[in-house]
PDB file of C-alpha atoms in Angstrom:
ATOM      1  CA  MET T   1      18.285 -68.313  24.370  1.00  0.00           C
ATOM      2  CA  THR T   2      14.747 -69.020  25.286  1.00  0.00           C
ATOM      3  CA  GLY T   3      12.426 -68.784  28.183  1.00  0.00           C
ATOM      4  CA  VAL T   4       8.906 -69.689  29.121  1.00  0.00           C
ATOM      5  CA  SER T   5       6.787 -69.864  25.983  1.00  0.00           C
ATOM      6  CA  CYS T   6       3.258 -68.639  25.697  1.00  0.00           C
ATOM      7  CA  THR T   7       2.013 -72.207  26.044  1.00  0.00           C
ATOM      8  CA  ASP T   8       3.551 -72.552  29.491  1.00  0.00           C
ATOM      9  CA  GLU T   9       1.261 -70.040  31.087  1.00  0.00           C
ATOM     10  CA  THR T  10      -2.291 -68.860  30.734  1.00  0.00           C
ATOM     11  CA  ALA T  11      -2.612 -65.957  28.306  1.00  0.00           C
ATOM     12  CA  LYS T  12      -4.077 -62.807  29.797  1.00  0.00           C
ATOM     13  CA  TRP T  13      -6.987 -61.034  28.189  1.00  0.00           C
ATOM     14  CA  ASN T  14      -6.485 -57.407  27.209  1.00  0.00           C
ATOM     15  CA  ARG T  15      -2.739 -57.858  27.225  1.00  0.00           C
ATOM     16  CA  GLY T  16      -0.814 -57.377  23.965  1.00  0.00           C
ATOM     17  CA  THR T  17       0.732 -60.349  22.181  1.00  0.00           C
ATOM     18  CA  THR T  18       4.253 -59.083  22.895  1.00  0.00           C
ATOM     19  CA  ARG T  19       3.720 -59.052  26.630  1.00  0.00           C
ATOM     20  CA  ASN T  20       2.172 -62.521  26.511  1.00  0.00           C
ATOM     21  CA  ILE T  21       4.906 -64.325  24.571  1.00  0.00           C
ATOM     22  CA  GLU T  22       8.231 -62.476  24.855  1.00  0.00           C
ATOM     23  CA  PRO T  23      10.706 -64.110  27.214  1.00  0.00           C
ATOM     24  CA  LYS T  24      12.899 -62.544  29.844  1.00  0.00           C
ATOM     25  CA  PRO T  25      16.669 -63.086  29.986  1.00  0.00           C
ATOM     26  CA  LEU T  26      17.707 -66.641  30.850  1.00  0.00           C
ATOM     27  CA  VAL T  27      19.117 -65.668  34.258  1.00  0.00           C
ATOM     28  CA  SER T  28      15.715 -64.361  35.266  1.00  0.00           C
ATOM     29  CA  ILE T  29      13.791 -67.470  34.246  1.00  0.00           C
ATOM     30  CA  GLN T  30      12.546 -69.711  37.047  1.00  0.00           C
ATOM     31  CA  LEU T  31      12.743 -73.347  35.938  1.00  0.00           C
ATOM     32  CA  LYS T  32      10.981 -74.983  38.876  1.00  0.00           C
ATOM     33  CA  LYS T  33       7.475 -76.284  38.437  1.00  0.00           C
ATOM     34  CA  PRO T  34       4.942 -74.030  40.151  1.00  0.00           C
ATOM     35  CA  LYS T  35       2.845 -75.438  42.936  1.00  0.00           C
ATOM     36  CA  LEU T  36      -0.847 -75.943  42.546  1.00  0.00           C
ATOM     37  CA  GLY T  37      -2.642 -72.625  42.962  1.00  0.00           C
ATOM     38  CA  GLU T  38       0.574 -70.559  42.970  1.00  0.00           C
ATOM     39  CA  ASN T  39       0.200 -67.155  41.273  1.00  0.00           C
ATOM     40  CA  MET T  40       3.127 -66.984  38.867  1.00  0.00           C
ATOM     41  CA  MET T  41       2.098 -63.602  37.440  1.00  0.00           C
ATOM     42  CA  GLY T  42       3.026 -61.866  40.684  1.00  0.00           C
ATOM     43  CA  ASN T  43       6.566 -63.236  40.534  1.00  0.00           C
ATOM     44  CA  GLU T  44       9.304 -60.989  39.150  1.00  0.00           C
ATOM     45  CA  SER T  45      10.779 -63.949  37.283  1.00  0.00           C
ATOM     46  CA  VAL T  46       7.725 -64.411  35.139  1.00  0.00           C
ATOM     47  CA  PRO T  47       8.227 -63.648  31.408  1.00  0.00           C
ATOM     48  CA  GLY T  48       7.160 -60.175  30.384  1.00  0.00           C
ATOM     49  CA  LEU T  49       8.533 -57.108  28.644  1.00  0.00           C
ATOM     50  CA  ARG T  50      12.127 -57.362  27.456  1.00  0.00           C
ATOM     51  CA  ASP T  51      14.737 -55.305  29.294  1.00  0.00           C
ATOM     52  CA  THR T  52      16.882 -54.958  26.166  1.00  0.00           C
ATOM     53  CA  PRO T  53      17.727 -51.262  25.547  1.00  0.00           C
ATOM     54  CA  PHE T  54      15.330 -49.544  23.179  1.00  0.00           C
ATOM     55  CA  TYR T  55      16.461 -46.578  21.071  1.00  0.00           C
ATOM     56  CA  VAL T  56      14.073 -44.005  19.685  1.00  0.00           C
ATOM     57  CA  THR T  57      16.495 -42.259  17.338  1.00  0.00           C
ATOM     58  CA  LYS T  58      19.485 -43.314  15.251  1.00  0.00           C
ATOM     59  CA  GLU T  59      21.652 -40.906  17.251  1.00  0.00           C
ATOM     60  CA  GLU T  60      20.785 -42.709  20.510  1.00  0.00           C
ATOM     61  CA  PHE T  61      21.636 -46.056  18.928  1.00  0.00           C
ATOM     62  CA  LYS T  62      25.011 -44.860  17.614  1.00  0.00           C
ATOM     63  CA  GLU T  63      25.909 -43.240  20.927  1.00  0.00           C
ATOM     64  CA  ALA T  64      25.192 -46.491  22.788  1.00  0.00           C
ATOM     65  CA  ILE T  65      27.195 -48.615  20.326  1.00  0.00           C
ATOM     66  CA  ASN T  66      30.168 -46.240  20.428  1.00  0.00           C
ATOM     67  CA  ALA T  67      30.273 -46.674  24.211  1.00  0.00           C
ATOM     68  CA  SER T  68      29.802 -50.453  24.002  1.00  0.00           C
ATOM     69  CA  PRO T  69      32.574 -53.114  23.962  1.00  0.00           C
ATOM     70  CA  MET T  70      30.793 -54.559  20.916  1.00  0.00           C
ATOM     71  CA  LEU T  71      31.769 -51.574  18.766  1.00  0.00           C
ATOM     72  CA  PRO T  72      34.492 -53.527  16.851  1.00  0.00           C
ATOM     73  CA  LEU T  73      31.805 -55.940  15.606  1.00  0.00           C
ATOM     74  CA  PHE T  74      29.844 -53.060  14.108  1.00  0.00           C
ATOM     75  CA  GLU T  75      32.989 -51.745  12.391  1.00  0.00           C
ATOM     76  CA  ILE T  76      33.668 -54.880  10.345  1.00  0.00           C
ATOM     77  CA  LYS T  77      33.112 -53.722   6.784  1.00  0.00           C
ATOM     78  CA  GLY T  78      30.805 -55.708   4.546  1.00  0.00           C
ATOM     79  CA  THR T  79      28.709 -57.098   7.381  1.00  0.00           C
ATOM     80  CA  ILE T  80      25.034 -56.412   7.940  1.00  0.00           C
ATOM     81  CA  MET T  81      25.875 -54.992  11.363  1.00  0.00           C
ATOM     82  CA  ASN T  82      28.268 -52.498   9.793  1.00  0.00           C
ATOM     83  CA  LYS T  83      25.792 -51.467   7.109  1.00  0.00           C
ATOM     84  CA  SER T  84      22.982 -50.993   9.632  1.00  0.00           C
ATOM     85  CA  PHE T  85      25.310 -48.926  11.794  1.00  0.00           C
ATOM     86  CA  LYS T  86      26.737 -46.719   9.040  1.00  0.00           C
ATOM     87  CA  ILE T  87      23.799 -46.259   6.672  1.00  0.00           C
ATOM     88  CA  ASN T  88      21.759 -43.081   6.748  1.00  0.00           C
ATOM     89  CA  PRO T  89      18.016 -43.441   7.280  1.00  0.00           C
ATOM     90  CA  SER T  90      15.925 -43.196   4.166  1.00  0.00           C
ATOM     91  CA  VAL T  91      13.755 -40.125   3.717  1.00  0.00           C
ATOM     92  CA  ARG T  92      10.112 -40.994   3.663  1.00  0.00           C
ATOM     93  CA  THR T  93       8.249 -39.255   0.875  1.00  0.00           C
ATOM     94  CA  THR T  94       4.697 -38.356   1.608  1.00  0.00           C
ATOM     95  CA  GLU T  95       2.222 -37.725  -1.123  1.00  0.00           C
ATOM     96  CA  SER T  96       0.676 -34.309  -0.700  1.00  0.00           C
ATOM     97  CA  ILE T  97      -3.060 -34.134  -0.581  1.00  0.00           C
ATOM     98  CA  GLU T  98      -4.351 -32.349  -3.639  1.00  0.00           C
ATOM     99  CA  GLN T  99      -5.937 -29.048  -2.731  1.00  0.00           C
ATOM    100  CA  VAL T 100      -9.204 -27.933  -4.216  1.00  0.00           C
ATOM    101  CA  HIS T 101     -10.059 -24.402  -5.257  1.00  0.00           C
ATOM    102  CA  GLY T 102     -11.858 -22.197  -2.776  1.00  0.00           C
ATOM    103  CA  GLU T 103     -13.786 -19.003  -3.327  1.00  0.00           C
ATOM    104  CA  HIS T 104     -12.364 -16.563  -5.880  1.00  0.00           C
ATOM    105  CA  ASN T 105     -13.562 -13.253  -4.452  1.00  0.00           C
ATOM    106  CA  ASP T 106     -10.062 -11.734  -4.254  1.00  0.00           C
ATOM    107  CA  LEU T 107      -6.399 -12.742  -4.500  1.00  0.00           C
ATOM    108  CA  SER T 108      -6.263 -14.210  -0.997  1.00  0.00           C
ATOM    109  CA  SER T 109      -9.589 -16.083  -0.893  1.00  0.00           C
ATOM    110  CA  CYS T 110      -8.382 -19.318  -2.543  1.00  0.00           C
ATOM    111  CA  ALA T 111      -5.587 -21.152  -0.696  1.00  0.00           C
ATOM    112  CA  LYS T 112      -4.557 -23.140  -3.774  1.00  0.00           C
ATOM    113  CA  CYS T 113      -4.240 -20.005  -5.887  1.00  0.00           C
ATOM    114  CA  VAL T 114      -2.357 -18.163  -3.128  1.00  0.00           C
ATOM    115  CA  GLN T 115       0.362 -20.842  -3.252  1.00  0.00           C
ATOM    116  CA  PHE T 116       0.673 -20.364  -7.009  1.00  0.00           C
ATOM    117  CA  LEU T 117       0.798 -16.573  -6.674  1.00  0.00           C
ATOM    118  CA  SER T 118       3.432 -16.743  -3.939  1.00  0.00           C
ATOM    119  CA  LYS T 119       5.619 -19.019  -6.072  1.00  0.00           C
ATOM    120  CA  TYR T 120       5.263 -17.484  -9.525  1.00  0.00           C
ATOM    121  CA  VAL T 121       3.640 -14.028  -9.351  1.00  0.00           C
ATOM    122  CA  PHE T 122       4.241 -12.140  -6.113  1.00  0.00           C
ATOM    123  CA  LEU T 123       7.674 -10.568  -5.709  1.00  0.00           C
ATOM    124  CA  THR T 124       9.680 -10.007  -2.566  1.00  0.00           C
ATOM    125  CA  ASP T 125      11.127  -6.566  -1.814  1.00  0.00           C
ATOM    126  CA  SER T 126      14.549  -7.658  -3.064  1.00  0.00           C
ATOM    127  CA  GLN T 127      13.039  -9.083  -6.259  1.00  0.00           C
ATOM    128  CA  VAL T 128      11.189  -5.823  -6.888  1.00  0.00           C
ATOM    129  CA  LYS T 129      14.440  -3.884  -6.516  1.00  0.00           C
ATOM    130  CA  ASP T 130      16.219  -6.262  -8.885  1.00  0.00           C
ATOM    131  CA  CYS T 131      13.364  -5.964 -11.379  1.00  0.00           C
ATOM    132  CA  ARG T 132      13.709  -2.180 -11.363  1.00  0.00           C
ATOM    133  CA  LYS T 133      17.496  -2.354 -11.725  1.00  0.00           C
ATOM    134  CA  LEU T 134      17.237  -4.480 -14.870  1.00  0.00           C
ATOM    135  CA  ARG T 135      15.065  -1.914 -16.635  1.00  0.00           C
ATOM    136  CA  ILE T 136      14.679   1.781 -17.215  1.00  0.00           C
ATOM    137  CA  THR T 137      11.634   2.902 -15.245  1.00  0.00           C
ATOM    138  CA  ALA T 138       9.113   5.565 -16.137  1.00  0.00           C
ATOM    139  CA  SER T 139       9.968   7.487 -12.972  1.00  0.00           C
ATOM    140  CA  SER T 140      13.724   7.539 -13.653  1.00  0.00           C
ATOM    141  CA  ALA T 141      13.586   8.088 -17.435  1.00  0.00           C
ATOM    142  CA  HIS T 142      13.871  11.868 -17.127  1.00  0.00           C
ATOM    143  CA  LYS T 143      17.315  11.407 -15.558  1.00  0.00           C
ATOM    144  CA  VAL T 144      18.652   9.777 -18.729  1.00  0.00           C
ATOM    145  CA  SER T 145      20.707  12.327 -20.616  1.00  0.00           C
ATOM    146  CA  VAL T 146      19.238  13.610 -23.873  1.00  0.00           C
ATOM    147  CA  LYS T 147      22.601  13.829 -25.647  1.00  0.00           C
ATOM    148  CA  GLU T 148      24.536  10.617 -26.305  1.00  0.00           C
ATOM    149  CA  THR T 149      27.828  12.370 -25.583  1.00  0.00           C
ATOM    150  CA  THR T 150      26.813  13.233 -22.008  1.00  0.00           C
ATOM    151  CA  ASP T 151      28.610  11.199 -19.337  1.00  0.00           C
ATOM    152  CA  SER T 152      26.197   8.613 -17.873  1.00  0.00           C
ATOM    153  CA  THR T 153      28.367   7.414 -14.989  1.00  0.00           C
ATOM    154  CA  ASN T 154      26.264   9.055 -12.288  1.00  0.00           C
ATOM    155  CA  PHE T 155      22.997   7.677 -13.669  1.00  0.00           C
ATOM    156  CA  LYS T 156      24.349   4.131 -13.919  1.00  0.00           C
ATOM    157  CA  ARG T 157      25.840   4.250 -10.425  1.00  0.00           C
ATOM    158  CA  GLU T 158      22.635   5.546  -8.868  1.00  0.00           C
ATOM    159  CA  HIS T 159      20.515   3.127 -10.901  1.00  0.00           C
ATOM    160  CA  LEU T 160      22.464   0.004  -9.920  1.00  0.00           C
ATOM    161  CA  HIS T 161      23.531   1.012  -6.415  1.00  0.00           C
ATOM    162  CA  PRO T 162      21.078   3.617  -5.116  1.00  0.00           C
ATOM    163  CA  LYS T 163      22.091   5.319  -1.890  1.00  0.00           C
ATOM    164  CA  PHE T 164      18.961   7.403  -1.430  1.00  0.00           C
ATOM    165  CA  VAL T 165      16.635   5.680   1.051  1.00  0.00           C
ATOM    166  CA  GLY T 166      14.109   8.479   1.514  1.00  0.00           C
ATOM    167  CA  ASN T 167      13.641  11.608   3.577  1.00  0.00           C
ATOM    168  CA  LYS T 168      10.844  13.705   5.058  1.00  0.00           C
ATOM    169  CA  TYR T 169       9.693  14.726   1.586  1.00  0.00           C
ATOM    170  CA  THR T 170       9.322  11.148   0.340  1.00  0.00           C
ATOM    171  CA  LYS T 171       7.487  10.210   3.535  1.00  0.00           C
ATOM    172  CA  HIS T 172       5.185  13.175   2.961  1.00  0.00           C
ATOM    173  CA  GLY T 173       4.514  11.955  -0.573  1.00  0.00           C
ATOM    174  CA  GLN T 174       3.839   8.377   0.519  1.00  0.00           C
ATOM    175  CA  GLN T 175       1.375   9.465   3.181  1.00  0.00           C
ATOM    176  CA  GLY T 176      -0.256  11.937   0.792  1.00  0.00           C
ATOM    177  CA  GLU T 177      -0.789   9.171  -1.773  1.00  0.00           C
ATOM    178  CA  ILE T 178      -2.504   7.024   0.856  1.00  0.00           C
ATOM    179  CA  ASP T 179      -4.734   9.907   1.967  1.00  0.00           C
ATOM    180  CA  ALA T 180      -5.627  10.761  -1.633  1.00  0.00           C
ATOM    181  CA  LYS T 181      -6.702   7.196  -2.409  1.00  0.00           C
ATOM    182  CA  VAL T 182      -8.814   7.039   0.736  1.00  0.00           C
ATOM    183  CA  TYR T 183     -10.474  10.286  -0.308  1.00  0.00           C
ATOM    184  CA  LEU T 184     -11.186   9.021  -3.838  1.00  0.00           C
ATOM    185  CA  LYS T 185     -12.680   5.762  -2.599  1.00  0.00           C
ATOM    186  CA  SER T 186     -14.820   7.562  -0.025  1.00  0.00           C
ATOM    187  CA  ASN T 187     -16.289   9.594  -2.893  1.00  0.00           C
ATOM    188  CA  GLY T 188     -17.357   6.526  -4.839  1.00  0.00           C
ATOM    189  CA  HIS T 189     -14.376   6.142  -7.172  1.00  0.00           C
ATOM    190  CA  GLN T 190     -12.671   2.837  -7.858  1.00  0.00           C
ATOM    191  CA  VAL T 191      -8.897   2.776  -7.448  1.00  0.00           C
ATOM    192  CA  GLN T 192      -7.257  -0.458  -8.531  1.00  0.00           C
ATOM    193  CA  GLU T 193      -3.795  -1.021  -7.097  1.00  0.00           C
ATOM    194  CA  LYS T 194      -1.075  -1.998  -9.553  1.00  0.00           C
ATOM    195  CA  GLY T 195       2.449  -3.303  -9.145  1.00  0.00           C
ATOM    196  CA  ILE T 196       5.277  -3.225 -11.655  1.00  0.00           C
ATOM    197  CA  CYS T 197       4.080  -3.170 -15.273  1.00  0.00           C
ATOM    198  CA  VAL T 198       6.647  -4.290 -17.851  1.00  0.00           C
ATOM    199  CA  SER T 199       6.058  -3.058 -21.383  1.00  0.00           C
ATOM    200  CA  GLN T 200       4.945  -5.861 -23.696  1.00  0.00           C
ATOM    201  CA  GLN T 201       6.600  -4.155 -26.665  1.00  0.00           C
ATOM    202  CA  GLU T 202       9.837  -3.148 -24.923  1.00  0.00           C
ATOM    203  CA  ASN T 203      10.707  -5.516 -22.064  1.00  0.00           C
ATOM    204  CA  TRP T 204      13.556  -3.284 -20.885  1.00  0.00           C
ATOM    205  CA  LEU T 205      11.036  -0.584 -19.877  1.00  0.00           C
ATOM    206  CA  SER T 206       8.739  -0.726 -16.841  1.00  0.00           C
ATOM    207  CA  ALA T 207       6.453   1.493 -14.785  1.00  0.00           C
ATOM    208  CA  SER T 208       4.796   1.428 -11.363  1.00  0.00           C
ATOM    209  CA  PRO T 209       1.472   3.269 -11.654  1.00  0.00           C
ATOM    210  CA  ASP T 210      -0.170   4.692  -8.566  1.00  0.00           C
ATOM    211  CA  GLY T 211      -3.389   2.994  -9.641  1.00  0.00           C
ATOM    212  CA  ILE T 212      -6.126   2.592 -12.237  1.00  0.00           C
ATOM    213  CA  PHE T 213      -8.890   5.156 -11.843  1.00  0.00           C
ATOM    214  CA  ASP T 214     -12.467   3.959 -12.499  1.00  0.00           C
ATOM    215  CA  GLY T 215     -11.386   1.102 -14.749  1.00  0.00           C
ATOM    216  CA  GLN T 216      -9.731   2.631 -17.830  1.00  0.00           C
ATOM    217  CA  THR T 217      -7.771   5.697 -16.687  1.00  0.00           C
ATOM    218  CA  LEU T 218      -4.272   5.852 -15.300  1.00  0.00           C
ATOM    219  CA  LEU T 219      -4.038   7.526 -11.895  1.00  0.00           C
ATOM    220  CA  GLU T 220      -0.902   9.420 -10.945  1.00  0.00           C
ATOM    221  CA  ILE T 221      -0.697  11.324  -7.665  1.00  0.00           C
ATOM    222  CA  GLU T 222       1.728  14.177  -6.996  1.00  0.00           C
ATOM    223  CA  CYS T 223       2.128  15.432  -3.429  1.00  0.00           C
ATOM    224  CA  SER T 224       4.213  18.576  -3.151  1.00  0.00           C
ATOM    225  CA  VAL T 225       5.527  19.932   0.133  1.00  0.00           C
ATOM    226  CA  PRO T 226       4.639  23.601   0.752  1.00  0.00           C
ATOM    227  CA  PHE T 227       7.565  26.036   1.003  1.00  0.00           C
ATOM    228  CA  SER T 228       7.892  29.615   2.155  1.00  0.00           C
ATOM    229  CA  SER T 229       7.333  30.791  -1.436  1.00  0.00           C
ATOM    230  CA  TRP T 230       3.913  29.159  -1.742  1.00  0.00           C
ATOM    231  CA  SER T 231       1.180  27.733   0.444  1.00  0.00           C
ATOM    232  CA  THR T 232      -1.600  27.027  -2.089  1.00  0.00           C
ATOM    233  CA  LEU T 233      -1.657  25.110  -5.355  1.00  0.00           C
ATOM    234  CA  ASP T 234      -2.490  28.264  -7.308  1.00  0.00           C
ATOM    235  CA  GLN T 235       0.673  29.891  -5.992  1.00  0.00           C
ATOM    236  CA  LEU T 236       2.645  26.768  -6.914  1.00  0.00           C
ATOM    237  CA  PHE T 237       1.299  26.677 -10.471  1.00  0.00           C
ATOM    238  CA  GLU T 238       1.913  30.397 -10.985  1.00  0.00           C
ATOM    239  CA  SER T 239       5.480  30.209  -9.717  1.00  0.00           C
ATOM    240  CA  GLY T 240       6.676  28.757 -13.026  1.00  0.00           C
ATOM    241  CA  LYS T 241       9.003  26.353 -11.220  1.00  0.00           C
ATOM    242  CA  TYR T 242       6.623  23.404 -11.124  1.00  0.00           C
ATOM    243  CA  ASP T 243       5.827  20.896 -13.891  1.00  0.00           C
ATOM    244  CA  VAL T 244       2.205  22.065 -13.882  1.00  0.00           C
ATOM    245  CA  GLY T 245       1.432  25.548 -15.159  1.00  0.00           C
ATOM    246  CA  LYS T 246      -1.221  27.516 -17.008  1.00  0.00           C
ATOM    247  CA  ASP T 247      -1.510  28.022 -20.762  1.00  0.00           C
ATOM    248  CA  GLU T 248      -2.684  31.132 -22.632  1.00  0.00           C
ATOM    249  CA  ASN T 249      -6.295  30.339 -21.775  1.00  0.00           C
ATOM    250  CA  GLY T 250      -5.584  29.908 -18.093  1.00  0.00           C
ATOM    251  CA  ASP T 251      -6.061  26.127 -18.207  1.00  0.00           C
ATOM    252  CA  LEU T 252      -3.773  23.859 -16.228  1.00  0.00           C
ATOM    253  CA  VAL T 253      -1.314  21.858 -18.353  1.00  0.00           C
ATOM    254  CA  VAL T 254       1.659  19.606 -17.663  1.00  0.00           C
ATOM    255  CA  LYS T 255       4.899  20.796 -19.241  1.00  0.00           C
ATOM    256  CA  GLU T 256       6.661  18.345 -21.562  1.00  0.00           C
ATOM    257  CA  LYS T 257      10.069  19.498 -20.332  1.00  0.00           C
ATOM    258  CA  GLY T 258       9.289  19.964 -16.657  1.00  0.00           C
ATOM    259  CA  SER T 259      12.174  19.585 -14.214  1.00  0.00           C
ATOM    260  CA  ARG T 260      10.464  16.741 -12.345  1.00  0.00           C
ATOM    261  CA  GLY T 261       9.728  14.723 -15.495  1.00  0.00           C
ATOM    262  CA  ILE T 262       6.040  14.277 -14.645  1.00  0.00           C
ATOM    263  CA  TYR T 263       4.863  14.419 -18.262  1.00  0.00           C
ATOM    264  CA  LEU T 264       7.429  11.862 -19.422  1.00  0.00           C
ATOM    265  CA  GLN T 265       6.615   9.567 -16.503  1.00  0.00           C
ATOM    266  CA  VAL T 266       2.881   9.716 -17.207  1.00  0.00           C
ATOM    267  CA  GLN T 267       3.312   9.056 -20.937  1.00  0.00           C
ATOM    268  CA  LEU T 268       5.669   6.104 -20.412  1.00  0.00           C
ATOM    269  CA  THR T 269       3.381   4.646 -17.755  1.00  0.00           C
ATOM    270  CA  MET T 270       0.463   4.783 -20.186  1.00  0.00           C
ATOM    271  CA  TYR T 271       2.720   3.097 -22.752  1.00  0.00           C
ATOM    272  CA  CYS T 272       3.541   0.249 -20.333  1.00  0.00           C
ATOM    273  CA  THR T 273      -0.046  -0.225 -19.147  1.00  0.00           C
ATOM    274  CA  GLY T 274      -1.725   0.212 -22.539  1.00  0.00           C
ATOM    275  CA  LEU T 275      -3.979   2.990 -21.230  1.00  0.00           C
ATOM    276  CA  LYS T 276      -4.765   6.057 -23.354  1.00  0.00           C
ATOM    277  CA  GLN T 277      -5.669   8.645 -20.734  1.00  0.00           C
ATOM    278  CA  CYS T 278      -4.429   9.724 -17.340  1.00  0.00           C
ATOM    279  CA  LYS T 279      -5.871  11.661 -14.445  1.00  0.00           C
ATOM    280  CA  LEU T 280      -3.111  13.508 -12.638  1.00  0.00           C
ATOM    281  CA  LEU T 281      -4.096  14.376  -9.085  1.00  0.00           C
ATOM    282  CA  VAL T 282      -2.002  17.142  -7.526  1.00  0.00           C
ATOM    283  CA  TRP T 283      -2.671  16.666  -3.834  1.00  0.00           C
ATOM    284  CA  LEU T 284      -2.131  19.045  -0.963  1.00  0.00           C
ATOM    285  CA  GLY T 285      -5.005  17.811   1.172  1.00  0.00           C
ATOM    286  CA  VAL T 286      -8.725  17.066   1.220  1.00  0.00           C
ATOM    287  CA  ASP T 287      -9.515  20.764   0.847  1.00  0.00           C
ATOM    288  CA  GLU T 288      -6.648  21.565  -1.530  1.00  0.00           C
ATOM    289  CA  HIS T 289      -6.227  19.364  -4.613  1.00  0.00           C
ATOM    290  CA  THR T 290      -6.864  19.484  -8.337  1.00  0.00           C
ATOM    291  CA  TYR T 291      -7.222  17.112 -11.304  1.00  0.00           C
ATOM    292  CA  ILE T 292      -5.515  17.420 -14.683  1.00  0.00           C
ATOM    293  CA  ASP T 293      -6.492  15.162 -17.584  1.00  0.00           C
ATOM    294  CA  ILE T 294      -3.659  14.021 -19.862  1.00  0.00           C
ATOM    295  CA  LEU T 295      -4.141  12.169 -23.154  1.00  0.00           C
ATOM    296  CA  TYR T 296      -1.690   9.657 -24.579  1.00  0.00           C
ATOM    297  CA  ASN T 297       0.790  11.301 -26.958  1.00  0.00           C
ATOM    298  CA  GLU T 298       1.906   8.542 -29.336  1.00  0.00           C
ATOM    299  CA  THR T 299       4.381  10.626 -31.339  1.00  0.00           C
ATOM    300  CA  TYR T 300       6.066  11.927 -28.205  1.00  0.00           C
ATOM    301  CA  VAL T 301       6.244   8.439 -26.668  1.00  0.00           C
ATOM    302  CA  ASN T 302       7.732   6.847 -29.792  1.00  0.00           C
ATOM    303  CA  ASN T 303      10.495   9.438 -29.862  1.00  0.00           C
ATOM    304  CA  GLN T 304      11.253   8.978 -26.169  1.00  0.00           C
ATOM    305  CA  VAL T 305      11.211   5.170 -26.368  1.00  0.00           C
ATOM    306  CA  THR T 306      13.667   5.275 -29.277  1.00  0.00           C
ATOM    307  CA  ARG T 307      16.002   7.558 -27.329  1.00  0.00           C
ATOM    308  CA  LEU T 308      15.787   5.513 -24.135  1.00  0.00           C
ATOM    309  CA  LYS T 309      16.257   2.204 -25.946  1.00  0.00           C
ATOM    310  CA  ASN T 310      19.404   3.521 -27.592  1.00  0.00           C
ATOM    311  CA  PHE T 311      20.757   4.501 -24.172  1.00  0.00           C
ATOM    312  CA  TYR T 312      19.796   1.136 -22.661  1.00  0.00           C
ATOM    313  CA  VAL T 313      21.443  -0.937 -25.408  1.00  0.00           C
ATOM    314  CA  LYS T 314      24.635   1.085 -25.697  1.00  0.00           C
ATOM    315  CA  LYS T 315      25.318   2.139 -22.116  1.00  0.00           C
ATOM    316  CA  LEU T 316      23.148   0.535 -19.440  1.00  0.00           C
ATOM    317  CA  LEU T 317      22.933  -3.065 -20.711  1.00  0.00           C
ATOM    318  CA  PRO T 318      26.725  -3.651 -20.864  1.00  0.00           C
ATOM    319  CA  CYS T 319      26.977  -2.273 -17.339  1.00  0.00           C
ATOM    320  CA  LEU T 320      24.242  -4.652 -16.128  1.00  0.00           C
ATOM    321  CA  VAL T 321      25.992  -7.649 -17.676  1.00  0.00           C
ATOM    322  CA  ASN T 322      29.362  -6.726 -16.177  1.00  0.00           C
ATOM    323  CA  ASN T 323      27.858  -6.259 -12.728  1.00  0.00           C
TER     324      ASN T 323
END
């Protein structure tokens, strides 16, 4: 099928090649010779854009063919028509433009590095929870029974499937930690935030320090909620029920066998971070707080790590594998 070719009429400037040369259907072609001076371009029969259906997407094309009487032709296997009708479109691969490094003032200043951190370093909330489940943590170590013969069912159940989601006391502690850090920074101290620290020596043990104080000191913040029995820190320390008390000289010390396990938590956190000193901040408010310096106790830590590792290998690890 053919129509008027591009040589049969004067080509129009500023008109695309397709519009100049493509024919119209045969029924629309006027075969008579035009008269002298007759304007053929104003006639509807003049060649121009095709009126053949045009499909933007593969779905439109398939829908039209399925409704067409020519569908059986497209269903003949082995033909080009069948292959073009049945084949899935190829996925175009685009080469990504290589990013260059930006400023390195903080973790979020370089877009290229942020992508790397998001993929390999930063953890989602669920990943953080899984990371804690796989290890004994410094904050939960005091719950591990001292005697091997003690039933560990409750610890393992709470460790793998914790039901406690927080209460007014935990919210008080979280807000107190924020307020304490703001106070420290406003007084010229540096507080470096830290995430989960896995021990390099014992990968089954981890800790989540509250921060690093002025570069080389572990910072741990304790925020107690006042009760009817005490309203000041001095009253709390003298009550004998808290992990912090006074020695024979009247100096504040942290008890090794305190009910809250603060001393054990601090020592294991120093073990995981490699730090040798800790500043414990007992916080009640801007006008009511105190600092206690704690040195790393290597002998104590070695004994505790041995005990905890024995528990992990014999009791917790098999439970992790089975679950």
